[in-house]
Short mmCIF file of N, CA and C in Angstrom, two decimals:
data_model
loop_
_atom_site.label_atom_id
_atom_site.label_comp_id
_atom_site.label_asym_id
_atom_site.label_seq_id
_atom_site.Cartn_x
_atom_site.Cartn_y
_atom_site.Cartn_z
N MET U 279 -10.37 -32.44 -132.13
CA MET U 279 -9.11 -31.78 -132.49
C MET U 279 -8.48 -31.11 -131.27
N LYS U 280 -9.31 -30.47 -130.46
CA LYS U 280 -8.80 -29.81 -129.26
C LYS U 280 -8.21 -30.83 -128.29
N LYS U 281 -8.82 -32.01 -128.22
CA LYS U 281 -8.34 -33.05 -127.33
C LYS U 281 -6.95 -33.54 -127.78
N LEU U 282 -6.76 -33.69 -129.06
CA LEU U 282 -5.46 -34.11 -129.60
C LEU U 282 -4.39 -33.07 -129.32
N ILE U 283 -4.71 -31.82 -129.48
CA ILE U 283 -3.76 -30.74 -129.20
C ILE U 283 -3.42 -30.72 -127.71
N ARG U 284 -4.42 -30.88 -126.87
CA ARG U 284 -4.21 -30.89 -125.42
C ARG U 284 -3.28 -32.04 -125.01
N ILE U 285 -3.52 -33.23 -125.56
CA ILE U 285 -2.67 -34.39 -125.25
C ILE U 285 -1.25 -34.16 -125.73
N THR U 286 -1.09 -33.60 -126.91
CA THR U 286 0.24 -33.31 -127.45
C THR U 286 0.98 -32.31 -126.58
N VAL U 287 0.30 -31.28 -126.13
CA VAL U 287 0.91 -30.27 -125.26
C VAL U 287 1.33 -30.89 -123.93
N ILE U 288 0.48 -31.71 -123.36
CA ILE U 288 0.80 -32.36 -122.08
C ILE U 288 2.01 -33.28 -122.23
N LEU U 289 2.05 -34.07 -123.29
CA LEU U 289 3.20 -34.95 -123.54
C LEU U 289 4.48 -34.15 -123.77
N GLY U 290 4.36 -33.03 -124.46
CA GLY U 290 5.51 -32.16 -124.67
C GLY U 290 6.05 -31.59 -123.37
N ILE U 291 5.16 -31.18 -122.50
CA ILE U 291 5.57 -30.64 -121.20
C ILE U 291 6.24 -31.72 -120.37
N ILE U 292 5.68 -32.92 -120.37
CA ILE U 292 6.29 -34.03 -119.63
C ILE U 292 7.69 -34.30 -120.16
N PHE U 293 7.85 -34.32 -121.47
CA PHE U 293 9.17 -34.55 -122.07
C PHE U 293 10.16 -33.47 -121.63
N LEU U 294 9.74 -32.23 -121.67
CA LEU U 294 10.62 -31.12 -121.27
C LEU U 294 11.02 -31.23 -119.80
N VAL U 295 10.08 -31.57 -118.94
CA VAL U 295 10.38 -31.70 -117.52
C VAL U 295 11.36 -32.85 -117.27
N LEU U 296 11.14 -33.99 -117.93
CA LEU U 296 11.99 -35.16 -117.71
C LEU U 296 13.41 -34.99 -118.26
N HIS U 297 13.62 -33.99 -119.08
CA HIS U 297 14.95 -33.73 -119.64
C HIS U 297 15.47 -32.35 -119.27
N SER U 298 14.94 -31.78 -118.20
CA SER U 298 15.32 -30.42 -117.81
C SER U 298 16.59 -30.36 -116.96
N THR U 299 16.97 -31.45 -116.30
CA THR U 299 18.20 -31.49 -115.50
C THR U 299 18.95 -32.77 -115.82
N PRO U 300 20.25 -32.80 -115.58
CA PRO U 300 21.02 -34.03 -115.86
C PRO U 300 20.52 -35.23 -115.06
N LYS U 301 20.18 -35.03 -113.81
CA LYS U 301 19.74 -36.15 -112.98
C LYS U 301 18.38 -36.68 -113.41
N LEU U 302 17.47 -35.80 -113.78
CA LEU U 302 16.17 -36.26 -114.27
C LEU U 302 16.32 -37.00 -115.59
N ALA U 303 17.19 -36.51 -116.46
CA ALA U 303 17.43 -37.19 -117.74
C ALA U 303 18.02 -38.59 -117.50
N LEU U 304 18.92 -38.70 -116.54
CA LEU U 304 19.53 -39.99 -116.22
C LEU U 304 18.49 -40.94 -115.63
N ARG U 305 17.67 -40.44 -114.73
CA ARG U 305 16.62 -41.29 -114.16
C ARG U 305 15.62 -41.74 -115.23
N THR U 306 15.30 -40.86 -116.16
CA THR U 306 14.40 -41.21 -117.26
C THR U 306 15.02 -42.30 -118.13
N CYS U 307 16.30 -42.18 -118.43
CA CYS U 307 17.00 -43.17 -119.24
C CYS U 307 16.98 -44.54 -118.56
N VAL U 308 17.30 -44.58 -117.28
CA VAL U 308 17.32 -45.84 -116.54
C VAL U 308 15.91 -46.44 -116.47
N PHE U 309 14.92 -45.60 -116.26
CA PHE U 309 13.53 -46.06 -116.21
C PHE U 309 13.14 -46.73 -117.52
N PHE U 310 13.43 -46.10 -118.65
CA PHE U 310 13.04 -46.65 -119.94
C PHE U 310 13.94 -47.78 -120.41
N MET U 311 15.07 -47.99 -119.75
CA MET U 311 15.91 -49.16 -120.03
C MET U 311 15.31 -50.41 -119.39
N GLY U 312 14.32 -50.22 -118.53
CA GLY U 312 13.64 -51.35 -117.91
C GLY U 312 13.97 -51.56 -116.45
N TYR U 313 14.49 -50.53 -115.80
CA TYR U 313 14.84 -50.62 -114.38
C TYR U 313 14.15 -49.49 -113.60
N PRO U 314 12.82 -49.53 -113.50
CA PRO U 314 12.10 -48.42 -112.85
C PRO U 314 12.43 -48.28 -111.37
N LYS U 315 12.60 -49.38 -110.66
CA LYS U 315 12.90 -49.29 -109.23
C LYS U 315 14.24 -48.59 -109.01
N THR U 316 15.24 -48.97 -109.78
CA THR U 316 16.56 -48.36 -109.67
C THR U 316 16.50 -46.88 -110.01
N ALA U 317 15.69 -46.53 -110.99
CA ALA U 317 15.58 -45.13 -111.39
C ALA U 317 15.11 -44.25 -110.24
N PHE U 318 14.30 -44.81 -109.36
CA PHE U 318 13.76 -44.02 -108.26
C PHE U 318 14.61 -44.08 -106.99
N ILE U 319 15.30 -45.22 -106.73
CA ILE U 319 15.97 -45.36 -105.43
C ILE U 319 17.47 -45.07 -105.46
N SER U 320 18.10 -45.15 -106.61
CA SER U 320 19.55 -44.98 -106.68
C SER U 320 19.94 -43.51 -106.58
N ASN U 321 21.01 -43.26 -105.86
CA ASN U 321 21.58 -41.92 -105.81
C ASN U 321 22.48 -41.72 -107.03
N ILE U 322 22.64 -40.47 -107.42
CA ILE U 322 23.44 -40.14 -108.59
C ILE U 322 24.58 -39.23 -108.16
N ALA U 323 25.79 -39.57 -108.61
CA ALA U 323 26.96 -38.75 -108.29
C ALA U 323 27.76 -38.51 -109.57
N GLU U 324 28.49 -37.42 -109.61
CA GLU U 324 29.36 -37.18 -110.76
C GLU U 324 30.48 -38.22 -110.75
N ASP U 325 30.81 -38.72 -111.91
CA ASP U 325 31.86 -39.72 -112.05
C ASP U 325 33.19 -39.00 -112.24
N GLY U 326 33.88 -38.79 -111.15
CA GLY U 326 35.13 -38.03 -111.18
C GLY U 326 36.19 -38.65 -112.06
N TYR U 327 36.29 -39.98 -112.06
CA TYR U 327 37.31 -40.65 -112.85
C TYR U 327 37.12 -40.40 -114.34
N HIS U 328 35.93 -40.68 -114.86
CA HIS U 328 35.68 -40.49 -116.29
C HIS U 328 35.70 -39.02 -116.69
N ASN U 329 35.18 -38.16 -115.83
CA ASN U 329 35.20 -36.73 -116.14
C ASN U 329 36.62 -36.20 -116.23
N LYS U 330 37.52 -36.74 -115.43
CA LYS U 330 38.92 -36.31 -115.45
C LYS U 330 39.67 -36.90 -116.65
N MET U 331 39.48 -38.20 -116.89
CA MET U 331 40.22 -38.89 -117.95
C MET U 331 39.77 -38.46 -119.35
N ASP U 332 38.50 -38.20 -119.53
CA ASP U 332 37.96 -37.85 -120.84
C ASP U 332 37.53 -36.39 -120.91
N LYS U 333 38.24 -35.54 -120.20
CA LYS U 333 37.86 -34.13 -120.07
C LYS U 333 37.72 -33.44 -121.43
N ASN U 334 38.68 -33.61 -122.32
CA ASN U 334 38.64 -32.95 -123.63
C ASN U 334 37.49 -33.48 -124.49
N LYS U 335 37.31 -34.79 -124.48
CA LYS U 335 36.23 -35.40 -125.26
C LYS U 335 34.87 -34.90 -124.77
N PHE U 336 34.69 -34.87 -123.45
CA PHE U 336 33.42 -34.42 -122.89
C PHE U 336 33.18 -32.94 -123.15
N ALA U 337 34.24 -32.15 -123.18
CA ALA U 337 34.10 -30.73 -123.47
C ALA U 337 33.57 -30.53 -124.89
N ARG U 338 34.08 -31.31 -125.84
CA ARG U 338 33.59 -31.22 -127.22
C ARG U 338 32.14 -31.67 -127.34
N LEU U 339 31.77 -32.69 -126.55
CA LEU U 339 30.41 -33.23 -126.61
C LEU U 339 29.42 -32.45 -125.74
N ASN U 340 29.95 -31.51 -124.94
CA ASN U 340 29.13 -30.79 -123.98
C ASN U 340 28.43 -31.80 -123.06
N ALA U 341 29.26 -32.67 -122.44
CA ALA U 341 28.73 -33.78 -121.66
C ALA U 341 29.47 -33.92 -120.34
N LYS U 342 28.89 -34.74 -119.48
CA LYS U 342 29.49 -35.04 -118.19
C LYS U 342 29.08 -36.47 -117.81
N ALA U 343 29.98 -37.20 -117.17
CA ALA U 343 29.70 -38.57 -116.75
C ALA U 343 29.13 -38.59 -115.34
N TYR U 344 28.17 -39.47 -115.14
CA TYR U 344 27.56 -39.67 -113.84
C TYR U 344 27.55 -41.16 -113.52
N THR U 345 27.52 -41.48 -112.24
CA THR U 345 27.48 -42.87 -111.81
C THR U 345 26.33 -43.07 -110.83
N LEU U 346 25.76 -44.26 -110.86
CA LEU U 346 24.68 -44.62 -109.94
C LEU U 346 25.28 -45.34 -108.74
N THR U 347 24.81 -45.02 -107.54
CA THR U 347 25.34 -45.68 -106.35
C THR U 347 24.76 -47.07 -106.16
N LYS U 348 23.54 -47.29 -106.65
CA LYS U 348 22.91 -48.61 -106.61
C LYS U 348 22.50 -48.96 -108.04
N PRO U 349 23.47 -49.35 -108.88
CA PRO U 349 23.18 -49.55 -110.30
C PRO U 349 22.36 -50.81 -110.55
N PRO U 350 21.63 -50.83 -111.66
CA PRO U 350 20.90 -52.03 -112.03
C PRO U 350 21.86 -53.11 -112.49
N PHE U 351 21.46 -54.36 -112.32
CA PHE U 351 22.29 -55.49 -112.75
C PHE U 351 21.65 -56.09 -113.99
N GLU U 352 22.42 -56.14 -115.07
CA GLU U 352 21.92 -56.71 -116.32
C GLU U 352 22.30 -58.18 -116.38
N LYS U 353 21.31 -59.04 -116.46
CA LYS U 353 21.55 -60.49 -116.44
C LYS U 353 22.24 -60.97 -117.71
N ALA U 354 21.94 -60.37 -118.85
CA ALA U 354 22.49 -60.83 -120.12
C ALA U 354 24.02 -60.73 -120.14
N THR U 355 24.55 -59.64 -119.63
CA THR U 355 26.00 -59.46 -119.63
C THR U 355 26.63 -59.69 -118.26
N GLU U 356 25.77 -59.96 -117.27
CA GLU U 356 26.20 -60.18 -115.90
C GLU U 356 27.09 -59.04 -115.40
N SER U 357 26.60 -57.83 -115.58
CA SER U 357 27.36 -56.66 -115.15
C SER U 357 26.42 -55.58 -114.62
N GLU U 358 27.00 -54.66 -113.89
CA GLU U 358 26.24 -53.53 -113.37
C GLU U 358 26.29 -52.39 -114.38
N LEU U 359 25.17 -51.74 -114.57
CA LEU U 359 25.09 -50.59 -115.47
C LEU U 359 25.28 -49.34 -114.64
N ARG U 360 26.53 -49.03 -114.33
CA ARG U 360 26.86 -48.01 -113.35
C ARG U 360 27.07 -46.62 -113.95
N ASN U 361 27.78 -46.49 -115.05
CA ASN U 361 28.20 -45.18 -115.57
C ASN U 361 27.37 -44.74 -116.78
N TYR U 362 27.01 -43.46 -116.77
CA TYR U 362 26.19 -42.89 -117.83
C TYR U 362 26.77 -41.56 -118.28
N LEU U 363 26.59 -41.26 -119.55
CA LEU U 363 27.03 -39.99 -120.11
C LEU U 363 25.79 -39.13 -120.35
N VAL U 364 25.82 -37.93 -119.81
CA VAL U 364 24.69 -37.00 -119.97
C VAL U 364 25.16 -35.83 -120.81
N ARG U 365 24.53 -35.66 -121.97
CA ARG U 365 24.87 -34.58 -122.89
C ARG U 365 23.82 -33.48 -122.83
N LYS U 366 24.30 -32.27 -122.97
CA LYS U 366 23.40 -31.13 -123.01
C LYS U 366 23.26 -30.67 -124.45
N LYS U 367 22.02 -30.64 -124.92
CA LYS U 367 21.71 -30.16 -126.27
C LYS U 367 20.70 -29.03 -126.12
N GLY U 368 21.17 -27.81 -126.35
CA GLY U 368 20.31 -26.66 -126.12
C GLY U 368 20.08 -26.51 -124.63
N PHE U 369 18.84 -26.53 -124.21
CA PHE U 369 18.53 -26.45 -122.79
C PHE U 369 18.07 -27.80 -122.23
N LEU U 370 18.15 -28.86 -123.04
CA LEU U 370 17.72 -30.19 -122.61
C LEU U 370 18.93 -31.11 -122.39
N TYR U 371 18.74 -32.12 -121.56
CA TYR U 371 19.78 -33.10 -121.25
C TYR U 371 19.32 -34.48 -121.71
N PHE U 372 20.27 -35.26 -122.24
CA PHE U 372 19.98 -36.61 -122.71
C PHE U 372 21.06 -37.55 -122.19
N ALA U 373 20.63 -38.69 -121.64
CA ALA U 373 21.56 -39.63 -121.03
C ALA U 373 21.60 -40.93 -121.83
N LYS U 374 22.77 -41.58 -121.75
CA LYS U 374 22.91 -42.93 -122.32
C LYS U 374 23.97 -43.66 -121.52
N TYR U 375 23.90 -44.98 -121.57
CA TYR U 375 24.84 -45.80 -120.83
C TYR U 375 26.24 -45.59 -121.39
N TYR U 376 27.23 -45.41 -120.52
CA TYR U 376 28.59 -45.11 -120.94
C TYR U 376 29.53 -46.30 -120.82
N GLY U 377 29.33 -47.16 -119.87
CA GLY U 377 30.18 -48.33 -119.70
C GLY U 377 31.23 -48.11 -118.64
N GLU U 378 32.08 -49.10 -118.47
CA GLU U 378 33.07 -49.08 -117.40
C GLU U 378 34.45 -48.61 -117.85
N LEU U 379 34.69 -48.51 -119.14
CA LEU U 379 36.03 -48.16 -119.62
C LEU U 379 36.33 -46.71 -119.49
#
């Protein structure tokens, strides 16, 4: 029983650390999308265009757009997965692919 509690606590701490900042949340998202190399080597910058154009929408969502400088290439759609939306929920951050529009 103690071993199960210890494992649960360790996994909980890892989850909290991986979602503690917007950039870590974005790297975690890219890693679990199946692009581990990109998650580690790509630089992350704020996406000025989307943040400016969707300012009101992002304010309601408590979110901000970020872009990868070396985005992964998805073969199925033959496109780069460049832009991501990072939302803040409480003290944690969660990222998802945002698209090019």
